[in-house]
Amino acid sequence: MDVTGRFATAVRAARWPRPAPRLAPRLLCLWGGLAIEACTPLLSSSPGPVAAADAASPPALPDVAGAPVATSALGSDQSALPRLYPDGDWLPIEAPLLSMELLVRVVVNGRAMTATLDTGAQATTLSEPVAEALGIRSPDEPRGRPAQAIDAHGDLVRGERIVIGELAVGQRTWRDVDVTVIGRTPSLFLIGADLLQHVDLFIAADEGLVGIFAAGTAPHERGDRVVALQRGDRQLTVAGAADGRVRARFPMLVDTGAWNSSVPATTGISAGLPADLGYSAVTVGVAGEQENRGRFVLAPLRLGEFEQPVGRVLAIASTIAHGGGLGLLGNDVFFRFHTIVSFRDATLRFRALPSRGDARLRGPGGASCGALGQTPCVRVQLLSTNSPPAPDDLPGTCLQVDIDGAYVGSTVELAITAEHPEHVSLFNGGAIRAFMSVDRDGAHHCFTLWQPLERLGLRPDTPLSLRWVRTEGVRWPCDPMKTRCITFTGPLAQTALR
């Protein structure tokens, strides 16, 4: 369910199911009409609605860092993007903030669903349970053309091709769409490049939005970093490079369905790319799971002919067999910027995120906070602590979160990032997300953090950025009997909900 109510008791009773961690994309190579190297990442998660932000907002007021942030009547940050770029169809991302998922609401033959906008998938793809729920496939009477695929782990998967009558994404509608139905993943639904090649995507994951523009019309700004791409048959690839013992160069599929970027395993090993062998994760293919250990440390990853740096990237090892190997450029890179993907122009545009400090000076409806109106309404900071740490705790440090009583009756979701001096996120496009129910005295707590965050460079003096505050459309991941918790979305394993 969608938690949008004002009352904390109602919020605590509604627990949003938390999907199992999926730290790498699922890949599918279709046989038949497509070449075997045409690999599409398959990614799914629990769907759910996100309420649209309150249209009425007070004048923008600066936060501590000086960037203007407007608030809704209920206290959510309000994005300026729909006002700045009204030609776009701005859709809420139907997932928690900076959770590596590019999910939006779609309508198939009049039925609403959530689907992933997946530039790495050549074809729009559904799982059998999704197709059955939509009434376009019977479990007992398959009626499509046979299809076969090899998933990320080399397993053969059989499916079928079906034509659906009408598919709408925001204000755009496609008719007689040829889709692939394959696998039993409960909520797998990918909008692939067969449709996305006709639009530009403006990804603003920190603000929970994706803008859909007519092909070639997404907004350009003077400060954009532009990376030229190579366009193939419903695919975009980019030249990647990183330094090891020698310079490694490798093609990467532009893949908004992949949570994590990857480097061809043989290329990374041969070039002597630095590796973090302490990392482990489970990758999920259509036919099952597989444990993968270690990550390449790309410091930095460089893209395109002019080798534009996009910061440090912790990349998994790709085993896609395409020439010398094909890597993936995923949401761990796209989400650390405002990113524009254009098939028409064959370009990526990276735009620096707005500067935001560690506090908000105004609350619901633009109200001031504190007896004198000078207290931050929301603030996050790292504090020193003498409490004995648990074995998996970050020692000597906790995350202090303070929310003013002006938010009484609300559940507040905060997306918090940490930045190194060049103002690039340490968290590989992810975030610490804090959830708190607020009573009349406010909400105040110092959360213990995860020891593995040290691997990403988090220190007691690391500057924090309060990227976004949300009170509407919050999905409560905590135990229903609790009033607060934190979770982490990023490149580390073993960061359980707290």
Short mmCIF file of C-alpha atoms in Angstrom, two decimals:
data_model
loop_
_atom_site.label_atom_id
_atom_site.label_comp_id
_atom_site.label_asym_id
_atom_site.label_seq_id
_atom_site.Cartn_x
_atom_site.Cartn_y
_atom_site.Cartn_z
CA MET A 1 0.00 0.00 0.00
CA ASP A 2 0.99 3.63 -0.36
CA VAL A 3 1.65 5.41 2.92
CA THR A 4 0.54 9.00 2.51
CA GLY A 5 -1.47 9.63 5.66
CA ARG A 6 -0.76 12.29 8.24
CA PHE A 7 -1.02 10.01 11.26
CA ALA A 8 1.95 8.04 12.50
CA THR A 9 -0.21 5.26 13.94
CA ALA A 10 -1.61 4.51 10.49
CA VAL A 11 1.84 4.66 8.98
CA ARG A 12 3.39 2.21 11.42
CA ALA A 13 0.67 -0.31 10.68
CA ALA A 14 1.50 -0.32 6.96
CA ARG A 15 4.72 -2.18 6.36
CA TRP A 16 6.05 -2.09 2.83
CA PRO A 17 7.55 -5.46 1.90
CA ARG A 18 11.29 -5.12 1.39
CA PRO A 19 12.64 -7.02 -1.62
CA ALA A 20 15.65 -9.26 -1.25
CA PRO A 21 18.89 -7.48 -2.18
CA ARG A 22 19.66 -7.63 -5.87
CA LEU A 23 23.08 -6.11 -6.34
CA ALA A 24 23.59 -7.02 -9.98
CA PRO A 25 21.44 -7.07 -13.11
CA ARG A 26 19.79 -10.10 -14.57
CA LEU A 27 20.77 -10.59 -18.18
CA LEU A 28 18.84 -12.20 -20.99
CA CYS A 29 20.10 -13.01 -24.51
CA LEU A 30 17.25 -13.72 -26.90
CA TRP A 31 17.60 -16.33 -29.62
CA GLY A 32 15.90 -16.29 -32.97
CA GLY A 33 15.45 -12.83 -34.45
CA LEU A 34 18.12 -11.29 -32.23
CA ALA A 35 21.85 -11.96 -32.23
CA ILE A 36 23.16 -13.84 -29.23
CA GLU A 37 25.23 -10.85 -28.10
CA ALA A 38 22.08 -8.72 -27.75
CA CYS A 39 21.86 -8.97 -23.97
CA THR A 40 19.10 -7.35 -21.97
CA PRO A 41 19.29 -6.83 -18.21
CA LEU A 42 16.22 -8.12 -16.40
CA LEU A 43 15.44 -6.48 -13.10
CA SER A 44 12.35 -6.46 -10.95
CA SER A 45 11.24 -5.44 -7.49
CA SER A 46 8.09 -5.02 -5.48
CA PRO A 47 5.85 -2.53 -7.28
CA GLY A 48 3.94 0.20 -5.54
CA PRO A 49 2.50 3.65 -6.11
CA VAL A 50 4.16 6.92 -5.21
CA ALA A 51 1.85 9.84 -4.55
CA ALA A 52 2.36 12.90 -6.70
CA ALA A 53 3.80 15.88 -4.84
CA ASP A 54 1.49 18.61 -3.62
CA ALA A 55 1.04 21.01 -6.50
CA ALA A 56 0.74 24.04 -4.23
CA SER A 57 4.10 25.02 -2.78
CA PRO A 58 5.40 28.13 -1.02
CA PRO A 59 8.21 30.25 -2.40
CA ALA A 60 11.55 28.49 -2.45
CA LEU A 61 13.78 29.17 0.54
CA PRO A 62 17.48 28.37 0.83
CA ASP A 63 18.77 25.44 2.82
CA VAL A 64 22.03 25.65 4.74
CA ALA A 65 24.06 25.18 1.55
CA GLY A 66 22.21 28.00 -0.20
CA ALA A 67 20.31 25.93 -2.77
CA PRO A 68 16.59 26.78 -3.05
CA VAL A 69 14.28 24.06 -1.77
CA ALA A 70 10.50 24.54 -1.76
CA THR A 71 8.27 22.46 0.50
CA SER A 72 4.74 21.16 0.06
CA ALA A 73 1.94 21.67 2.57
CA LEU A 74 2.93 18.33 4.12
CA GLY A 75 6.65 19.11 4.21
CA SER A 76 8.01 17.24 1.20
CA ASP A 77 10.73 18.84 -0.89
CA GLN A 78 9.33 20.06 -4.20
CA SER A 79 11.20 19.65 -7.47
CA ALA A 80 11.67 22.66 -9.72
CA LEU A 81 12.26 20.47 -12.78
CA PRO A 82 8.65 20.27 -14.05
CA ARG A 83 8.44 24.06 -13.91
CA LEU A 84 11.84 24.59 -15.52
CA TYR A 85 11.24 22.04 -18.29
CA PRO A 86 7.47 21.91 -18.89
CA ASP A 87 7.81 20.07 -22.21
CA GLY A 88 8.67 16.90 -20.32
CA ASP A 89 6.20 14.37 -19.02
CA TRP A 90 7.44 14.12 -15.42
CA LEU A 91 6.68 10.79 -13.76
CA PRO A 92 7.36 9.82 -10.15
CA ILE A 93 9.83 6.98 -9.72
CA GLU A 94 7.77 4.28 -8.06
CA ALA A 95 10.46 3.26 -5.58
CA PRO A 96 12.25 4.59 -2.49
CA LEU A 97 14.61 7.49 -3.09
CA LEU A 98 17.96 6.55 -4.69
CA SER A 99 17.16 2.85 -4.44
CA MET A 100 18.75 2.04 -7.84
CA GLU A 101 15.36 1.31 -9.41
CA LEU A 102 13.89 3.22 -12.36
CA LEU A 103 10.29 2.08 -11.92
CA VAL A 104 7.29 4.02 -13.27
CA ARG A 105 3.56 3.48 -13.48
CA VAL A 106 2.36 2.13 -16.85
CA VAL A 107 -1.04 1.10 -18.17
CA VAL A 108 -1.50 -2.07 -20.25
CA ASN A 109 -4.88 -2.54 -21.91
CA GLY A 110 -6.41 -0.32 -19.22
CA ARG A 111 -4.68 -2.04 -16.26
CA ALA A 112 -2.11 -0.18 -14.18
CA MET A 113 1.24 -1.81 -13.37
CA THR A 114 4.78 -0.73 -12.52
CA ALA A 115 7.60 -1.33 -14.97
CA THR A 116 11.32 -0.64 -15.26
CA LEU A 117 12.50 1.81 -17.92
CA ASP A 118 15.32 -0.34 -19.26
CA THR A 119 17.51 1.05 -22.04
CA GLY A 120 19.57 -2.16 -21.96
CA ALA A 121 16.65 -4.39 -22.95
CA GLN A 122 16.20 -4.58 -26.71
CA ALA A 123 12.59 -5.69 -26.36
CA THR A 124 9.81 -4.92 -23.89
CA THR A 125 9.72 -7.96 -21.62
CA LEU A 126 7.25 -9.41 -19.10
CA SER A 127 7.41 -12.45 -16.88
CA GLU A 128 4.73 -15.11 -17.12
CA PRO A 129 3.05 -14.08 -13.82
CA VAL A 130 2.82 -10.45 -14.97
CA ALA A 131 1.40 -11.46 -18.35
CA GLU A 132 -1.15 -13.70 -16.64
CA ALA A 133 -2.15 -10.93 -14.22
CA LEU A 134 -2.71 -8.62 -17.19
CA GLY A 135 -4.85 -11.24 -18.92
CA ILE A 136 -2.66 -11.42 -22.02
CA ARG A 137 -1.45 -14.98 -21.39
CA SER A 138 -3.11 -18.09 -19.99
CA PRO A 139 -0.93 -20.43 -17.91
CA ASP A 140 -2.63 -23.40 -19.56
CA GLU A 141 -2.83 -22.15 -23.13
CA PRO A 142 0.30 -20.37 -24.37
CA ARG A 143 -0.64 -18.53 -27.54
CA GLY A 144 2.53 -16.71 -28.60
CA ARG A 145 5.42 -17.51 -30.88
CA PRO A 146 8.15 -19.61 -29.20
CA ALA A 147 11.21 -17.77 -27.88
CA GLN A 148 14.39 -18.96 -26.18
CA ALA A 149 16.97 -17.15 -24.10
CA ILE A 150 20.18 -17.63 -22.18
CA ASP A 151 20.25 -15.80 -18.85
CA ALA A 152 23.19 -14.18 -17.05
CA HIS A 153 24.44 -17.52 -15.73
CA GLY A 154 24.25 -19.38 -19.05
CA ASP A 155 20.96 -21.14 -18.30
CA LEU A 156 18.47 -21.76 -21.10
CA VAL A 157 15.03 -20.21 -20.55
CA ARG A 158 12.05 -20.70 -22.86
CA GLY A 159 9.25 -18.24 -23.44
CA GLU A 160 7.02 -16.73 -26.10
CA ARG A 161 6.33 -13.56 -28.07
CA ILE A 162 2.92 -11.93 -27.68
CA VAL A 163 1.34 -8.77 -29.10
CA ILE A 164 -0.43 -6.55 -26.57
CA GLY A 165 -3.01 -4.06 -27.73
CA GLU A 166 -2.06 -0.88 -25.88
CA LEU A 167 0.73 0.22 -23.55
CA ALA A 168 0.86 3.72 -22.05
CA VAL A 169 3.80 5.31 -20.22
CA GLY A 170 2.70 8.68 -18.91
CA GLN A 171 1.15 10.61 -21.78
CA ARG A 172 2.63 8.37 -24.48
CA THR A 173 0.75 5.37 -25.82
CA TRP A 174 2.01 2.58 -28.07
CA ARG A 175 -0.34 0.15 -29.80
CA ASP A 176 0.17 -3.43 -30.98
CA VAL A 177 3.39 -3.83 -29.01
CA ASP A 178 5.34 -7.06 -29.60
CA VAL A 179 6.60 -8.21 -26.18
CA THR A 180 8.64 -11.13 -24.86
CA VAL A 181 7.08 -13.24 -22.09
CA ILE A 182 9.69 -15.28 -20.25
CA GLY A 183 10.53 -16.57 -16.78
CA ARG A 184 8.58 -16.78 -13.53
CA THR A 185 9.91 -13.71 -11.68
CA PRO A 186 6.77 -12.38 -9.95
CA SER A 187 6.97 -8.71 -10.95
CA LEU A 188 9.32 -8.56 -13.94
CA PHE A 189 8.18 -5.91 -16.46
CA LEU A 190 10.72 -4.06 -18.61
CA ILE A 191 9.99 -1.22 -21.01
CA GLY A 192 12.76 -1.82 -23.51
CA ALA A 193 14.63 0.07 -26.19
CA ASP A 194 12.03 -0.88 -28.81
CA LEU A 195 9.91 1.87 -27.19
CA LEU A 196 12.50 4.03 -25.39
CA GLN A 197 14.36 4.75 -28.64
CA HIS A 198 11.46 7.07 -29.48
CA VAL A 199 11.95 9.32 -26.42
CA ASP A 200 14.63 11.04 -24.33
CA LEU A 201 14.90 10.19 -20.62
CA PHE A 202 15.81 12.80 -17.99
CA ILE A 203 16.68 10.87 -14.82
CA ALA A 204 16.55 12.86 -11.57
CA ALA A 205 16.61 9.99 -9.08
CA ASP A 206 17.56 12.20 -6.13
CA GLU A 207 14.23 14.00 -6.59
CA GLY A 208 12.26 10.84 -7.32
CA LEU A 209 11.43 11.86 -10.90
CA VAL A 210 12.07 10.84 -14.48
CA GLY A 211 11.14 13.15 -17.34
CA ILE A 212 10.08 11.75 -20.71
CA PHE A 213 10.66 14.05 -23.68
CA ALA A 214 10.08 13.65 -27.39
CA ALA A 215 13.17 12.15 -29.04
CA GLY A 216 15.96 14.70 -29.36
CA THR A 217 14.20 17.43 -27.33
CA ALA A 218 15.45 16.93 -23.75
CA PRO A 219 16.87 20.17 -22.31
CA HIS A 220 20.55 21.01 -22.79
CA GLU A 221 22.52 23.24 -20.43
CA ARG A 222 25.92 24.82 -20.95
CA GLY A 223 27.50 22.96 -18.04
CA ASP A 224 26.41 19.47 -19.18
CA ARG A 225 29.13 16.89 -19.65
CA VAL A 226 28.29 15.26 -22.98
CA VAL A 227 29.39 11.73 -23.84
CA ALA A 228 28.97 10.44 -27.39
CA LEU A 229 27.55 6.92 -27.71
CA GLN A 230 27.53 4.25 -30.39
CA ARG A 231 24.05 3.28 -31.48
CA GLY A 232 23.33 -0.26 -32.62
CA ASP A 233 20.12 -2.17 -33.19
CA ARG A 234 18.05 -0.86 -30.26
CA GLN A 235 21.18 -0.56 -28.12
CA LEU A 236 23.48 2.21 -26.96
CA THR A 237 27.08 1.50 -26.01
CA VAL A 238 29.85 3.73 -24.72
CA ALA A 239 33.62 3.35 -24.58
CA GLY A 240 34.79 2.87 -21.00
CA ALA A 241 38.32 3.18 -19.65
CA ALA A 242 40.09 2.79 -16.31
CA ASP A 243 43.67 2.45 -15.10
CA GLY A 244 45.29 -0.67 -13.70
CA ARG A 245 48.77 -1.91 -14.48
CA VAL A 246 47.87 -0.72 -17.97
CA ARG A 247 44.97 1.31 -19.33
CA ALA A 248 41.89 -0.92 -19.69
CA ARG A 249 39.40 -0.08 -22.44
CA PHE A 250 36.07 -1.83 -22.82
CA PRO A 251 32.62 -1.27 -24.36
CA MET A 252 29.71 -0.74 -21.95
CA LEU A 253 26.00 -1.15 -22.62
CA VAL A 254 24.00 1.92 -21.49
CA ASP A 255 21.65 0.13 -19.15
CA THR A 256 19.09 1.86 -16.92
CA GLY A 257 17.82 -1.57 -15.89
CA ALA A 258 21.13 -2.44 -14.21
CA TRP A 259 21.62 -1.47 -10.59
CA ASN A 260 25.40 -1.81 -10.90
CA SER A 261 27.99 -1.10 -13.55
CA SER A 262 30.27 -3.92 -14.66
CA VAL A 263 33.56 -4.49 -16.46
CA PRO A 264 34.35 -7.51 -18.65
CA ALA A 265 36.07 -9.95 -16.32
CA THR A 266 38.88 -10.91 -18.69
CA THR A 267 39.62 -7.26 -19.51
CA GLY A 268 39.77 -6.22 -15.87
CA ILE A 269 42.02 -9.10 -14.88
CA SER A 270 44.34 -8.71 -17.86
CA ALA A 271 44.75 -4.96 -17.24
CA GLY A 272 45.41 -5.47 -13.54
CA LEU A 273 42.52 -3.26 -12.43
CA PRO A 274 42.49 -2.80 -8.64
CA ALA A 275 39.98 -5.10 -6.98
CA ASP A 276 38.13 -5.16 -3.65
CA LEU A 277 37.98 -8.86 -2.89
CA GLY A 278 36.09 -8.30 0.36
CA TYR A 279 32.87 -7.64 -1.51
CA SER A 280 30.34 -10.39 -2.20
CA ALA A 281 26.87 -10.29 -3.68
CA VAL A 282 24.25 -12.52 -5.22
CA THR A 283 23.43 -11.95 -8.88
CA VAL A 284 20.01 -13.07 -10.03
CA GLY A 285 19.31 -14.58 -13.42
CA VAL A 286 15.93 -15.58 -14.78
CA ALA A 287 16.70 -19.21 -13.96
CA GLY A 288 18.26 -18.72 -10.52
CA GLU A 289 20.87 -17.09 -8.28
CA GLN A 290 24.65 -17.15 -8.18
CA GLU A 291 27.12 -15.72 -5.65
CA ASN A 292 29.78 -13.36 -7.00
CA ARG A 293 32.80 -12.18 -5.02
CA GLY A 294 34.93 -9.08 -5.49
CA ARG A 295 34.66 -5.78 -7.37
CA PHE A 296 36.90 -3.84 -9.68
CA VAL A 297 37.73 -0.38 -8.29
CA LEU A 298 37.64 2.13 -11.15
CA ALA A 299 39.15 5.35 -9.81
CA PRO A 300 37.84 6.95 -11.87
CA LEU A 301 35.75 5.39 -14.63
CA ARG A 302 36.17 7.40 -17.84
CA LEU A 303 33.61 7.47 -20.63
CA GLY A 304 33.59 8.26 -24.32
CA GLU A 305 36.15 9.41 -26.84
CA PHE A 306 37.28 12.27 -24.59
CA GLU A 307 37.31 10.07 -21.47
CA GLN A 308 34.96 12.11 -19.29
CA PRO A 309 35.50 11.09 -15.63
CA VAL A 310 32.37 10.10 -13.68
CA GLY A 311 34.03 9.36 -10.33
CA ARG A 312 35.02 6.18 -8.56
CA VAL A 313 32.92 3.19 -9.57
CA LEU A 314 32.88 -0.21 -7.87
CA ALA A 315 32.15 -2.51 -10.80
CA ILE A 316 31.21 -6.17 -10.78
CA ALA A 317 32.86 -8.57 -13.23
CA SER A 318 30.77 -9.08 -16.37
CA THR A 319 30.78 -12.42 -18.17
CA ILE A 320 28.77 -11.30 -21.21
CA ALA A 321 30.42 -12.99 -24.22
CA HIS A 322 30.55 -10.27 -26.87
CA GLY A 323 33.84 -9.86 -28.71
CA GLY A 324 36.35 -9.19 -25.96
CA GLY A 325 33.54 -8.73 -23.45
CA LEU A 326 30.79 -6.21 -22.78
CA GLY A 327 30.36 -4.24 -19.57
CA LEU A 328 27.31 -2.41 -18.26
CA LEU A 329 26.93 1.27 -17.39
CA GLY A 330 24.22 1.22 -14.74
CA ASN A 331 22.25 3.30 -12.28
CA ASP A 332 25.14 3.51 -9.81
CA VAL A 333 26.53 6.06 -12.30
CA PHE A 334 23.31 7.57 -13.65
CA PHE A 335 21.87 8.27 -10.19
CA ARG A 336 24.87 10.32 -9.01
CA PHE A 337 23.97 13.00 -11.58
CA HIS A 338 20.93 14.33 -13.37
CA THR A 339 21.33 12.16 -16.46
CA ILE A 340 19.81 12.52 -19.92
CA VAL A 341 19.76 9.50 -22.24
CA SER A 342 18.95 10.10 -25.91
CA PHE A 343 18.78 7.36 -28.54
CA ARG A 344 18.06 9.97 -31.22
CA ASP A 345 21.20 12.00 -30.46
CA ALA A 346 23.24 8.96 -29.31
CA THR A 347 24.44 10.91 -26.28
CA LEU A 348 24.55 10.84 -22.51
CA ARG A 349 24.41 14.16 -20.68
CA PHE A 350 25.59 14.34 -17.07
CA ARG A 351 24.53 17.36 -15.02
CA ALA A 352 25.85 17.98 -11.52
CA LEU A 353 23.25 17.61 -8.78
CA PRO A 354 22.15 20.83 -7.05
CA SER A 355 24.21 21.63 -3.96
CA ARG A 356 22.29 20.80 -0.80
CA GLY A 357 23.53 21.03 2.76
CA ASP A 358 22.78 18.92 5.80
CA ALA A 359 19.60 20.75 6.88
CA ARG A 360 16.29 22.26 5.81
CA LEU A 361 15.31 25.63 7.29
CA ARG A 362 11.61 25.40 6.47
CA GLY A 363 9.02 22.74 7.18
CA PRO A 364 5.46 21.96 6.05
CA GLY A 365 3.97 24.79 4.05
CA GLY A 366 7.18 26.79 4.38
CA ALA A 367 6.76 27.18 8.15
CA SER A 368 9.77 28.09 10.29
CA CYS A 369 10.75 25.89 13.23
CA GLY A 370 11.78 26.38 16.84
CA ALA A 371 10.63 28.97 19.38
CA LEU A 372 12.39 31.79 17.54
CA GLY A 373 11.94 30.37 14.07
CA GLN A 374 15.70 29.88 13.65
CA THR A 375 15.99 26.13 14.26
CA PRO A 376 16.49 23.81 11.27
CA CYS A 377 13.31 21.84 10.63
CA VAL A 378 15.33 18.79 9.55
CA ARG A 379 19.03 18.19 10.12
CA VAL A 380 21.45 15.29 9.74
CA GLN A 381 25.02 15.14 11.06
CA LEU A 382 27.71 12.66 12.02
CA LEU A 383 28.48 12.68 15.75
CA SER A 384 31.18 11.03 17.82
CA THR A 385 30.07 8.38 20.28
CA ASN A 386 31.80 6.43 23.04
CA SER A 387 29.30 3.57 22.98
CA PRO A 388 30.93 0.16 22.47
CA PRO A 389 30.25 -0.80 18.84
CA ALA A 390 28.77 -4.09 17.74
CA PRO A 391 31.04 -6.12 15.44
CA ASP A 392 29.39 -4.76 12.29
CA ASP A 393 29.03 -1.13 13.51
CA LEU A 394 31.01 1.86 12.27
CA PRO A 395 33.09 2.58 15.40
CA GLY A 396 32.96 5.92 17.18
CA THR A 397 30.34 7.51 14.93
CA CYS A 398 26.56 7.70 14.69
CA LEU A 399 24.15 9.50 12.36
CA GLN A 400 22.13 12.09 14.28
CA VAL A 401 18.74 12.85 12.71
CA ASP A 402 16.62 15.68 14.12
CA ILE A 403 13.12 16.45 12.81
CA ASP A 404 11.08 19.28 14.30
CA GLY A 405 7.61 18.83 15.77
CA ALA A 406 6.23 20.87 12.85
CA TYR A 407 6.08 17.48 11.11
CA VAL A 408 3.83 16.01 13.84
CA GLY A 409 1.68 13.12 12.58
CA SER A 410 3.89 12.51 9.54
CA THR A 411 6.29 9.80 8.52
CA VAL A 412 9.40 11.35 7.01
CA GLU A 413 11.79 9.70 4.56
CA LEU A 414 15.24 11.25 4.18
CA ALA A 415 17.77 10.49 1.45
CA ILE A 416 21.27 11.24 2.75
CA THR A 417 24.51 11.09 0.79
CA ALA A 418 28.14 11.74 1.67
CA GLU A 419 30.50 13.53 -0.65
CA HIS A 420 34.23 13.76 -1.15
CA PRO A 421 35.85 17.17 -1.82
CA GLU A 422 35.00 17.08 -5.55
CA HIS A 423 31.29 16.91 -4.59
CA VAL A 424 30.80 13.43 -6.03
CA SER A 425 28.84 10.96 -3.91
CA LEU A 426 30.85 8.36 -2.01
CA PHE A 427 27.91 5.96 -2.17
CA ASN A 428 28.03 5.04 -5.89
CA GLY A 429 24.65 6.59 -6.64
CA GLY A 430 23.01 5.14 -3.52
CA ALA A 431 22.08 6.71 -0.19
CA ILE A 432 21.43 6.22 3.48
CA ARG A 433 17.66 6.43 3.88
CA ALA A 434 16.25 7.30 7.29
CA PHE A 435 12.57 6.78 8.15
CA MET A 436 11.02 8.37 11.25
CA SER A 437 7.51 8.84 12.61
CA VAL A 438 7.15 12.28 14.18
CA ASP A 439 5.16 13.24 17.28
CA ARG A 440 4.60 16.69 18.78
CA ASP A 441 8.08 16.71 20.32
CA GLY A 442 9.63 15.93 16.97
CA ALA A 443 11.85 12.94 16.20
CA HIS A 444 15.46 12.70 17.35
CA HIS A 445 17.82 9.75 17.19
CA CYS A 446 21.49 8.90 16.57
CA PHE A 447 21.59 5.79 14.37
CA THR A 448 24.50 3.39 14.42
CA LEU A 449 25.93 2.92 10.94
CA TRP A 450 27.45 -0.03 9.14
CA GLN A 451 31.16 -0.68 9.47
CA PRO A 452 31.53 -1.46 5.72
CA LEU A 453 30.81 2.23 4.97
CA GLU A 454 34.46 2.81 5.85
CA ARG A 455 35.30 0.97 2.63
CA LEU A 456 33.54 3.77 0.73
CA GLY A 457 35.53 6.50 2.51
CA LEU A 458 32.98 7.61 5.12
CA ARG A 459 34.76 9.37 8.00
CA PRO A 460 33.50 11.33 11.04
CA ASP A 461 34.32 14.61 9.25
CA THR A 462 32.77 13.64 5.90
CA PRO A 463 30.27 16.30 4.69
CA LEU A 464 26.70 15.04 4.46
CA SER A 465 24.10 16.15 1.95
CA LEU A 466 20.40 15.93 2.80
CA ARG A 467 19.44 15.18 -0.79
CA TRP A 468 15.68 14.96 -0.35
CA VAL A 469 12.92 15.07 2.27
CA ARG A 470 9.67 13.25 1.57
CA THR A 471 6.46 12.86 3.58
CA GLU A 472 4.13 11.81 0.74
CA GLY A 473 4.32 8.43 -0.95
CA VAL A 474 6.61 7.02 1.76
CA ARG A 475 7.00 3.25 1.83
CA TRP A 476 7.54 2.17 5.43
CA PRO A 477 10.28 -0.51 5.48
CA CYS A 478 10.59 -0.76 9.27
CA ASP A 479 9.09 -3.26 11.65
CA PRO A 480 5.44 -2.10 12.02
CA MET A 481 5.93 -1.77 15.78
CA LYS A 482 8.88 0.60 15.39
CA THR A 483 8.87 4.34 14.80
CA ARG A 484 12.22 4.63 13.04
CA CYS A 485 14.82 2.75 11.01
CA ILE A 486 17.55 3.31 8.45
CA THR A 487 18.62 1.39 5.38
CA PHE A 488 21.39 1.74 2.82
CA THR A 489 21.30 1.41 -0.94
CA GLY A 490 24.74 1.11 -2.44
CA PRO A 491 27.56 -1.20 -3.43
CA LEU A 492 28.05 -2.96 -0.09
CA ALA A 493 26.70 -6.28 1.09
CA GLN A 494 25.58 -6.94 4.68
CA THR A 495 24.00 -3.54 5.36
CA ALA A 496 20.79 -4.81 6.90
CA LEU A 497 17.82 -2.69 7.86
CA ARG A 498 18.32 -1.04 11.28
#
